[in-house]
C-alpha atoms as a PDB file:
ATOM      1  CA  MET A   1     107.850 151.575 259.148  1.00  0.00           C
ATOM      2  CA  GLU A   2     109.090 147.873 259.644  1.00  0.00           C
ATOM      3  CA  TYR A   3     108.571 145.199 257.065  1.00  0.00           C
ATOM      4  CA  ASP A   4     109.856 141.276 257.092  1.00  0.00           C
ATOM      5  CA  THR A   5     112.911 140.655 255.006  1.00  0.00           C
ATOM      6  CA  PRO A   6     113.967 141.087 252.024  1.00  0.00           C
ATOM      7  CA  TRP A   7     113.846 138.713 248.984  1.00  0.00           C
ATOM      8  CA  GLY A   8     117.223 138.277 247.430  1.00  0.00           C
ATOM      9  CA  LEU A   9     119.329 137.139 250.310  1.00  0.00           C
ATOM     10  CA  GLY A  10     119.541 133.517 249.752  1.00  0.00           C
ATOM     11  CA  ASN A  11     117.350 132.521 252.999  1.00  0.00           C
ATOM     12  CA  GLY A  12     113.991 132.369 251.595  1.00  0.00           C
ATOM     13  CA  GLU A  13     112.669 135.484 252.708  1.00  0.00           C
ATOM     14  CA  ILE A  14     109.305 136.384 251.807  1.00  0.00           C
ATOM     15  CA  ILE A  15     108.950 140.219 251.440  1.00  0.00           C
ATOM     16  CA  SER A  16     110.250 141.871 248.717  1.00  0.00           C
ATOM     17  CA  HIS A  17     112.704 144.851 249.163  1.00  0.00           C
ATOM     18  CA  ASN A  18     111.344 146.763 246.565  1.00  0.00           C
ATOM     19  CA  GLN A  19     108.171 146.861 247.585  1.00  0.00           C
ATOM     20  CA  TRP A  20     109.830 149.125 250.519  1.00  0.00           C
ATOM     21  CA  VAL A  21     111.886 151.314 247.950  1.00  0.00           C
ATOM     22  CA  SER A  22     108.279 151.180 245.466  1.00  0.00           C
ATOM     23  CA  LYS A  23     106.837 153.029 248.450  1.00  0.00           C
ATOM     24  CA  THR A  24     109.407 154.978 249.648  1.00  0.00           C
ATOM     25  CA  LEU A  25     112.122 155.716 247.959  1.00  0.00           C
ATOM     26  CA  ALA A  26     110.848 155.406 244.594  1.00  0.00           C
ATOM     27  CA  ARG A  27     108.637 158.312 245.017  1.00  0.00           C
ATOM     28  CA  ARG A  28     109.008 161.979 243.415  1.00  0.00           C
ATOM     29  CA  THR A  29     108.427 163.483 247.133  1.00  0.00           C
ATOM     30  CA  VAL A  30     111.176 161.914 248.592  1.00  0.00           C
ATOM     31  CA  ASP A  31     111.624 163.211 252.259  1.00  0.00           C
ATOM     32  CA  LEU A  32     115.707 164.712 252.647  1.00  0.00           C
ATOM     33  CA  THR A  33     117.648 164.837 255.775  1.00  0.00           C
ATOM     34  CA  THR A  34     121.207 166.760 255.339  1.00  0.00           C
ATOM     35  CA  VAL A  35     123.667 164.819 256.937  1.00  0.00           C
ATOM     36  CA  TYR A  36     127.429 165.755 257.784  1.00  0.00           C
ATOM     37  CA  ASP A  37     129.872 163.189 258.155  1.00  0.00           C
ATOM     38  CA  CYS A  38     133.538 163.334 259.684  1.00  0.00           C
ATOM     39  CA  MET A  39     136.522 161.464 261.752  1.00  0.00           C
ATOM     40  CA  GLY A  40     135.812 161.361 265.678  1.00  0.00           C
ATOM     41  CA  SER A  41     139.135 163.834 265.408  1.00  0.00           C
ATOM     42  CA  SER A  42     137.437 166.525 263.752  1.00  0.00           C
ATOM     43  CA  LEU A  43     134.065 166.286 265.424  1.00  0.00           C
ATOM     44  CA  GLY A  44     133.301 169.633 266.927  1.00  0.00           C
ATOM     45  CA  LYS A  45     135.693 171.421 264.756  1.00  0.00           C
ATOM     46  CA  PHE A  46     133.031 172.749 262.660  1.00  0.00           C
ATOM     47  CA  PRO A  47     128.993 174.296 263.227  1.00  0.00           C
ATOM     48  CA  VAL A  48     126.170 171.802 262.805  1.00  0.00           C
ATOM     49  CA  PRO A  49     123.039 173.549 262.227  1.00  0.00           C
ATOM     50  CA  HIS A  50     119.814 172.760 263.576  1.00  0.00           C
ATOM     51  CA  GLY A  51     118.106 169.887 261.753  1.00  0.00           C
ATOM     52  CA  VAL A  52     121.446 168.117 259.963  1.00  0.00           C
ATOM     53  CA  LEU A  53     122.845 164.467 261.166  1.00  0.00           C
ATOM     54  CA  LEU A  54     125.725 163.747 261.794  1.00  0.00           C
ATOM     55  CA  ALA A  55     127.159 160.355 260.523  1.00  0.00           C
ATOM     56  CA  GLY A  56     130.581 158.627 262.461  1.00  0.00           C
ATOM     57  CA  TYR A  57     132.981 155.910 261.957  1.00  0.00           C
ATOM     58  CA  THR A  58     132.924 152.878 264.212  1.00  0.00           C
ATOM     59  CA  THR A  59     136.660 151.323 262.786  1.00  0.00           C
ATOM     60  CA  GLY A  60     139.354 152.493 261.102  1.00  0.00           C
ATOM     61  CA  GLN A  61     142.602 154.019 262.647  1.00  0.00           C
ATOM     62  CA  GLY A  62     144.304 157.213 263.845  1.00  0.00           C
ATOM     63  CA  GLY A  63     141.930 159.551 264.397  1.00  0.00           C
ATOM     64  CA  VAL A  64     139.180 158.079 262.506  1.00  0.00           C
ATOM     65  CA  PRO A  65     136.534 156.015 264.457  1.00  0.00           C
ATOM     66  CA  TRP A  66     134.443 158.205 267.079  1.00  0.00           C
ATOM     67  CA  THR A  67     134.632 157.794 270.833  1.00  0.00           C
ATOM     68  CA  PRO A  68     132.193 155.861 272.772  1.00  0.00           C
ATOM     69  CA  ALA A  69     131.475 159.123 274.091  1.00  0.00           C
ATOM     70  CA  GLN A  70     130.777 160.998 270.601  1.00  0.00           C
ATOM     71  CA  PHE A  71     128.067 158.457 269.908  1.00  0.00           C
ATOM     72  CA  ALA A  72     126.771 158.451 273.087  1.00  0.00           C
ATOM     73  CA  SER A  73     125.975 162.777 272.705  1.00  0.00           C
ATOM     74  CA  HIS A  74     124.929 161.514 268.970  1.00  0.00           C
ATOM     75  CA  PRO A  75     123.115 158.523 269.701  1.00  0.00           C
ATOM     76  CA  SER A  76     120.809 158.962 265.960  1.00  0.00           C
ATOM     77  CA  ALA A  77     124.394 159.166 264.205  1.00  0.00           C
ATOM     78  CA  ILE A  78     124.980 156.987 260.979  1.00  0.00           C
ATOM     79  CA  ARG A  79     127.272 154.676 261.849  1.00  0.00           C
ATOM     80  CA  ILE A  80     129.839 153.717 259.160  1.00  0.00           C
ATOM     81  CA  ASP A  81     132.206 150.639 259.210  1.00  0.00           C
ATOM     82  CA  GLN A  82     135.041 151.943 257.535  1.00  0.00           C
ATOM     83  CA  SER A  83     138.447 149.882 257.795  1.00  0.00           C
ATOM     84  CA  PRO A  84     137.526 145.981 258.201  1.00  0.00           C
ATOM     85  CA  GLN A  85     140.709 145.503 256.744  1.00  0.00           C
ATOM     86  CA  ASN A  86     142.815 147.675 259.611  1.00  0.00           C
ATOM     87  CA  THR A  87     140.232 146.178 262.545  1.00  0.00           C
ATOM     88  CA  PRO A  88     137.297 143.728 262.592  1.00  0.00           C
ATOM     89  CA  ALA A  89     134.411 144.020 260.695  1.00  0.00           C
ATOM     90  CA  ASP A  90     131.529 145.873 262.564  1.00  0.00           C
ATOM     91  CA  GLU A  91     128.235 144.429 261.355  1.00  0.00           C
ATOM     92  CA  LEU A  92     125.722 145.999 263.575  1.00  0.00           C
ATOM     93  CA  CYS A  93     126.936 149.539 261.509  1.00  0.00           C
ATOM     94  CA  ASP A  94     124.187 150.846 259.593  1.00  0.00           C
ATOM     95  CA  VAL A  95     127.512 151.329 256.332  1.00  0.00           C
ATOM     96  CA  LEU A  96     129.902 149.358 254.966  1.00  0.00           C
ATOM     97  CA  ASP A  97     132.611 151.983 253.387  1.00  0.00           C
ATOM     98  CA  VAL A  98     133.808 150.417 250.009  1.00  0.00           C
ATOM     99  CA  GLU A  99     136.732 152.455 248.791  1.00  0.00           C
ATOM    100  CA  GLN A 100     140.994 152.049 248.801  1.00  0.00           C
ATOM    101  CA  GLN A 101     142.041 151.850 252.342  1.00  0.00           C
ATOM    102  CA  ALA A 102     138.933 150.267 253.529  1.00  0.00           C
ATOM    103  CA  ALA A 103     136.248 147.592 252.660  1.00  0.00           C
ATOM    104  CA  THR A 104     136.324 146.399 249.778  1.00  0.00           C
ATOM    105  CA  ILE A 105     133.935 144.826 247.282  1.00  0.00           C
ATOM    106  CA  ALA A 106     134.952 141.024 248.124  1.00  0.00           C
ATOM    107  CA  ASP A 107     133.854 141.892 252.044  1.00  0.00           C
ATOM    108  CA  THR A 108     130.390 143.076 251.079  1.00  0.00           C
ATOM    109  CA  PRO A 109     128.144 140.099 250.552  1.00  0.00           C
ATOM    110  CA  GLY A 110     129.241 138.859 254.177  1.00  0.00           C
ATOM    111  CA  TRP A 111     128.918 142.160 255.812  1.00  0.00           C
ATOM    112  CA  VAL A 112     125.219 142.219 253.935  1.00  0.00           C
ATOM    113  CA  ARG A 113     124.086 139.210 255.330  1.00  0.00           C
ATOM    114  CA  ALA A 114     125.967 139.432 258.624  1.00  0.00           C
ATOM    115  CA  ALA A 115     124.752 142.979 259.257  1.00  0.00           C
ATOM    116  CA  LEU A 116     120.929 142.578 257.445  1.00  0.00           C
ATOM    117  CA  ARG A 117     120.936 139.327 260.685  1.00  0.00           C
ATOM    118  CA  ASN A 118     122.039 142.072 263.195  1.00  0.00           C
ATOM    119  CA  TRP A 119     118.846 144.302 262.004  1.00  0.00           C
ATOM    120  CA  GLN A 120     116.219 141.583 262.048  1.00  0.00           C
ATOM    121  CA  ALA A 121     117.575 140.821 265.558  1.00  0.00           C
ATOM    122  CA  ALA A 122     117.469 144.203 266.604  1.00  0.00           C
ATOM    123  CA  ALA A 123     121.098 143.280 268.370  1.00  0.00           C
ATOM    124  CA  ARG A 124     121.412 146.964 268.007  1.00  0.00           C
ATOM    125  CA  PRO A 125     118.266 148.771 268.756  1.00  0.00           C
ATOM    126  CA  GLY A 126     118.278 151.683 265.963  1.00  0.00           C
ATOM    127  CA  GLN A 127     120.743 150.521 263.287  1.00  0.00           C
ATOM    128  CA  ARG A 128     119.581 150.908 260.006  1.00  0.00           C
ATOM    129  CA  MET A 129     119.203 148.806 256.674  1.00  0.00           C
ATOM    130  CA  PRO A 130     122.469 147.758 255.454  1.00  0.00           C
ATOM    131  CA  ALA A 131     123.809 150.293 252.825  1.00  0.00           C
ATOM    132  CA  VAL A 132     127.046 150.802 251.187  1.00  0.00           C
ATOM    133  CA  TYR A 133     128.927 153.388 250.366  1.00  0.00           C
ATOM    134  CA  CYS A 134     130.476 153.767 247.594  1.00  0.00           C
ATOM    135  CA  SER A 135     131.701 156.189 243.706  1.00  0.00           C
ATOM    136  CA  HIS A 136     129.854 156.008 240.507  1.00  0.00           C
ATOM    137  CA  SER A 137     132.787 153.904 239.367  1.00  0.00           C
ATOM    138  CA  THR A 138     131.832 150.923 241.964  1.00  0.00           C
ATOM    139  CA  LEU A 139     128.249 150.884 241.400  1.00  0.00           C
ATOM    140  CA  THR A 140     128.484 148.257 238.762  1.00  0.00           C
ATOM    141  CA  PRO A 141     131.668 145.983 239.995  1.00  0.00           C
ATOM    142  CA  LEU A 142     129.378 146.136 243.199  1.00  0.00           C
ATOM    143  CA  ALA A 143     126.363 144.860 242.216  1.00  0.00           C
ATOM    144  CA  ASN A 144     127.882 142.086 239.909  1.00  0.00           C
ATOM    145  CA  ALA A 145     129.393 140.962 242.502  1.00  0.00           C
ATOM    146  CA  LEU A 146     126.053 140.993 245.197  1.00  0.00           C
ATOM    147  CA  ASN A 147     124.402 139.575 242.087  1.00  0.00           C
ATOM    148  CA  ALA A 148     126.982 136.751 242.128  1.00  0.00           C
ATOM    149  CA  ALA A 149     126.430 135.895 246.021  1.00  0.00           C
ATOM    150  CA  GLY A 150     122.614 135.526 245.176  1.00  0.00           C
ATOM    151  CA  ILE A 151     121.812 138.936 246.460  1.00  0.00           C
ATOM    152  CA  THR A 152     119.845 140.639 244.010  1.00  0.00           C
ATOM    153  CA  SER A 153     118.090 143.338 246.300  1.00  0.00           C
ATOM    154  CA  GLY A 154     118.208 144.322 249.601  1.00  0.00           C
ATOM    155  CA  VAL A 155     120.953 146.539 250.021  1.00  0.00           C
ATOM    156  CA  ASP A 156     121.163 150.599 249.422  1.00  0.00           C
ATOM    157  CA  ILE A 157     123.755 152.754 248.141  1.00  0.00           C
ATOM    158  CA  TRP A 158     125.102 155.729 249.687  1.00  0.00           C
ATOM    159  CA  LEU A 159     127.007 157.215 246.618  1.00  0.00           C
ATOM    160  CA  ALA A 160     129.918 159.757 246.898  1.00  0.00           C
ATOM    161  CA  GLU A 161     130.225 161.961 243.946  1.00  0.00           C
ATOM    162  CA  PRO A 162     131.060 165.546 243.958  1.00  0.00           C
ATOM    163  CA  MET A 163     128.216 167.426 241.960  1.00  0.00           C
ATOM    164  CA  THR A 164     125.403 170.254 242.812  1.00  0.00           C
ATOM    165  CA  ALA A 165     123.186 169.883 245.650  1.00  0.00           C
ATOM    166  CA  ALA A 166     120.343 169.952 243.280  1.00  0.00           C
ATOM    167  CA  MET A 167     122.192 167.437 241.374  1.00  0.00           C
ATOM    168  CA  ALA A 168     122.345 165.098 244.339  1.00  0.00           C
ATOM    169  CA  ARG A 169     118.664 165.670 245.004  1.00  0.00           C
ATOM    170  CA  THR A 170     117.522 164.492 241.720  1.00  0.00           C
ATOM    171  CA  GLU A 171     119.770 161.696 241.971  1.00  0.00           C
ATOM    172  CA  LEU A 172     117.377 160.533 245.208  1.00  0.00           C
ATOM    173  CA  GLN A 173     114.278 161.524 243.781  1.00  0.00           C
ATOM    174  CA  LYS A 174     114.534 158.894 241.113  1.00  0.00           C
ATOM    175  CA  ALA A 175     115.698 156.401 242.993  1.00  0.00           C
ATOM    176  CA  GLY A 176     115.065 152.578 242.615  1.00  0.00           C
ATOM    177  CA  GLY A 177     115.950 149.360 241.389  1.00  0.00           C
ATOM    178  CA  PRO A 178     117.213 146.482 243.176  1.00  0.00           C
ATOM    179  CA  PHE A 179     119.812 148.465 245.192  1.00  0.00           C
ATOM    180  CA  PRO A 180     118.829 152.235 245.215  1.00  0.00           C
ATOM    181  CA  VAL A 181     120.680 155.307 246.251  1.00  0.00           C
ATOM    182  CA  ILE A 182     119.626 156.301 249.785  1.00  0.00           C
ATOM    183  CA  GLY A 183     122.339 159.346 250.339  1.00  0.00           C
ATOM    184  CA  VAL A 184     124.318 160.891 248.459  1.00  0.00           C
ATOM    185  CA  GLN A 185     127.754 162.714 249.446  1.00  0.00           C
ATOM    186  CA  TYR A 186     128.033 165.545 246.955  1.00  0.00           C
ATOM    187  CA  LEU A 187     130.194 168.333 248.809  1.00  0.00           C
ATOM    188  CA  PHE A 188     133.710 167.580 250.287  1.00  0.00           C
ATOM    189  CA  MET A 189     135.247 169.545 252.809  1.00  0.00           C
ATOM    190  CA  GLY A 190     138.063 169.710 254.940  1.00  0.00           C
ATOM    191  CA  ASP A 191     137.112 168.541 258.459  1.00  0.00           C
ATOM    192  CA  HIS A 192     133.463 166.906 257.292  1.00  0.00           C
ATOM    193  CA  ASP A 193     131.218 166.168 254.150  1.00  0.00           C
ATOM    194  CA  VAL A 194     127.942 167.147 253.438  1.00  0.00           C
ATOM    195  CA  SER A 195     125.492 164.495 251.963  1.00  0.00           C
ATOM    196  CA  ILE A 196     121.991 164.260 252.209  1.00  0.00           C
ATOM    197  CA  PHE A 197     119.954 160.960 253.017  1.00  0.00           C
ATOM    198  CA  ASN A 198     116.419 159.716 252.145  1.00  0.00           C
ATOM    199  CA  THR A 199     114.844 160.660 255.410  1.00  0.00           C
ATOM    200  CA  ALA A 200     112.589 156.937 255.335  1.00  0.00           C
ATOM    201  CA  TRP A 201     116.060 155.116 255.540  1.00  0.00           C
ATOM    202  CA  LEU A 202     117.339 156.429 257.919  1.00  0.00           C
ATOM    203  CA  ASN A 203     114.003 155.956 260.012  1.00  0.00           C
ATOM    204  CA  ASN A 204     113.725 152.648 259.163  1.00  0.00           C
ATOM    205  CA  VAL A 205     115.991 151.474 262.448  1.00  0.00           C
ATOM    206  CA  SER A 206     115.425 147.987 264.313  1.00  0.00           C
ATOM    207  CA  ARG A 207     113.874 148.048 267.464  1.00  0.00           C
ATOM    208  CA  LYS A 208     113.479 145.374 269.849  1.00  0.00           C
ATOM    209  CA  THR A 209     109.866 143.896 269.958  1.00  0.00           C
ATOM    210  CA  PRO A 210     107.820 145.244 273.105  1.00  0.00           C
ATOM    211  CA  VAL A 211     107.151 142.946 275.952  1.00  0.00           C
ATOM    212  CA  PRO A 212     103.355 142.741 276.285  1.00  0.00           C
ATOM    213  CA  HIS A 213     101.449 143.530 279.343  1.00  0.00           C
ATOM    214  CA  PRO A 214     100.211 140.682 281.168  1.00  0.00           C
ATOM    215  CA  GLY A 215      96.313 140.085 281.238  1.00  0.00           C
ATOM    216  CA  VAL A 216      94.649 141.460 283.885  1.00  0.00           C
ATOM    217  CA  GLY A 217      92.278 139.190 285.464  1.00  0.00           C
ATOM    218  CA  THR A 218      90.234 138.345 288.300  1.00  0.00           C
ATOM    219  CA  GLN A 219      89.515 135.501 290.773  1.00  0.00           C
ATOM    220  CA  SER A 220      86.673 134.756 292.387  1.00  0.00           C
ATOM    221  CA  GLY A 221      85.865 133.434 296.132  1.00  0.00           C
ATOM    222  CA  TRP A 222      87.666 135.593 298.680  1.00  0.00           C
ATOM    223  CA  ALA A 223      86.275 136.274 302.066  1.00  0.00           C
ATOM    224  CA  TYR A 224      86.825 138.452 304.728  1.00  0.00           C
ATOM    225  CA  CYS A 225      87.490 137.570 307.864  1.00  0.00           C
ATOM    226  CA  SER A 226      85.470 138.406 311.211  1.00  0.00           C
ATOM    227  CA  LYS A 227      88.191 137.219 313.143  1.00  0.00           C
ATOM    228  CA  CYS A 228      91.671 138.978 311.910  1.00  0.00           C
ATOM    229  CA  THR A 229      89.650 141.342 309.522  1.00  0.00           C
ATOM    230  CA  GLY A 230      91.827 140.518 306.581  1.00  0.00           C
ATOM    231  CA  LEU A 231      91.077 138.596 303.477  1.00  0.00           C
ATOM    232  CA  PHE A 232      91.927 134.993 302.571  1.00  0.00           C
ATOM    233  CA  PHE A 233      91.060 132.405 299.829  1.00  0.00           C
ATOM    234  CA  GLY A 234      87.785 130.944 300.842  1.00  0.00           C
ATOM    235  CA  PRO A 235      87.585 127.977 299.758  1.00  0.00           C
ATOM    236  CA  GLN A 236      91.109 127.056 301.673  1.00  0.00           C
ATOM    237  CA  GLU A 237      89.268 127.903 304.412  1.00  0.00           C
ATOM    238  CA  ALA A 238      90.219 124.574 306.410  1.00  0.00           C
ATOM    239  CA  GLN A 239      93.431 125.172 305.706  1.00  0.00           C
ATOM    240  CA  SER A 240      94.219 128.081 306.851  1.00  0.00           C
ATOM    241  CA  HIS A 241      96.236 129.894 309.560  1.00  0.00           C
ATOM    242  CA  CYS A 242      94.438 132.617 310.502  1.00  0.00           C
ATOM    243  CA  PRO A 243      96.695 135.747 312.830  1.00  0.00           C
ATOM    244  CA  ALA A 244      94.002 135.661 315.528  1.00  0.00           C
ATOM    245  CA  GLY A 245      94.572 132.083 316.152  1.00  0.00           C
ATOM    246  CA  GLY A 246      93.170 128.894 314.060  1.00  0.00           C
ATOM    247  CA  HIS A 247      91.000 129.169 310.890  1.00  0.00           C
ATOM    248  CA  HIS A 248      90.160 132.414 309.091  1.00  0.00           C
ATOM    249  CA  ASP A 249      86.249 132.549 310.113  1.00  0.00           C
ATOM    250  CA  GLY A 250      84.288 133.919 306.730  1.00  0.00           C
ATOM    251  CA  SER A 251      80.986 132.759 307.827  1.00  0.00           C
ATOM    252  CA  HIS A 252      79.625 136.290 307.764  1.00  0.00           C
ATOM    253  CA  SER A 253      82.006 137.390 304.608  1.00  0.00           C
ATOM    254  CA  HIS A 254      80.555 138.687 301.083  1.00  0.00           C
ATOM    255  CA  SER A 255      82.658 136.543 298.316  1.00  0.00           C
ATOM    256  CA  TYR A 256      85.447 139.058 296.593  1.00  0.00           C
ATOM    257  CA  ASN A 257      86.235 139.262 293.335  1.00  0.00           C
ATOM    258  CA  LEU A 258      89.911 140.392 293.180  1.00  0.00           C
ATOM    259  CA  PRO A 259      91.758 141.765 290.405  1.00  0.00           C
ATOM    260  CA  PHE A 260      95.190 140.273 289.368  1.00  0.00           C
ATOM    261  CA  ILE A 261      97.790 140.645 286.839  1.00  0.00           C
ATOM    262  CA  ALA A 262      98.926 136.806 285.302  1.00  0.00           C
END
């Protein structure tokens, strides 16, 4: 699914993010996908069932970031910007991690705007719409900071809160509003954490605009040369150079139409 830029980001955008939310996130039958997130140093140390998506970190320190090879092995993995306090912000990611020792609420408006621009430009094909990872206690101050920056929609939430799987599904089934919950991290394991995500958000990735194929046309006036048995462009017979000597001779030829690609 693709749509134009959401409203609410201060650039005069024309299509409401809530329109997308109302069609995908606010439905009572939301398609869900299980996601495991982990540090790069933990990847490969736990089983990943078939159909489970992974999420990893492009920034951070120690064993947190994934290596390029790990991302190459899991190209659809959710990319998390975990720690712009310690490393430069990565606005090509899908998610900004807002918690202690990671990004701050104050970092969020600028990151969201940059990430959305990258999504629109398909700077990294496969990037998702910008989302913020945070806890319940952070939701209100985060929303206040976004509103104060003129961002009234177009930002999704990955909610981190211990709960049952059934409660997490309920959170997603009822999601709505200007900053809808598109993922819930509900189970916290030693080497990875478990979330469920709205599949529509996962699939709404940026794509390069396809290069249109050249149109096919025809050109008339081509002729058969009785001297060299080749084709030449008839209107230029007098200026032609035949391999058999002199000009091409099309006096005994039909007029041929040749297809070409513009």
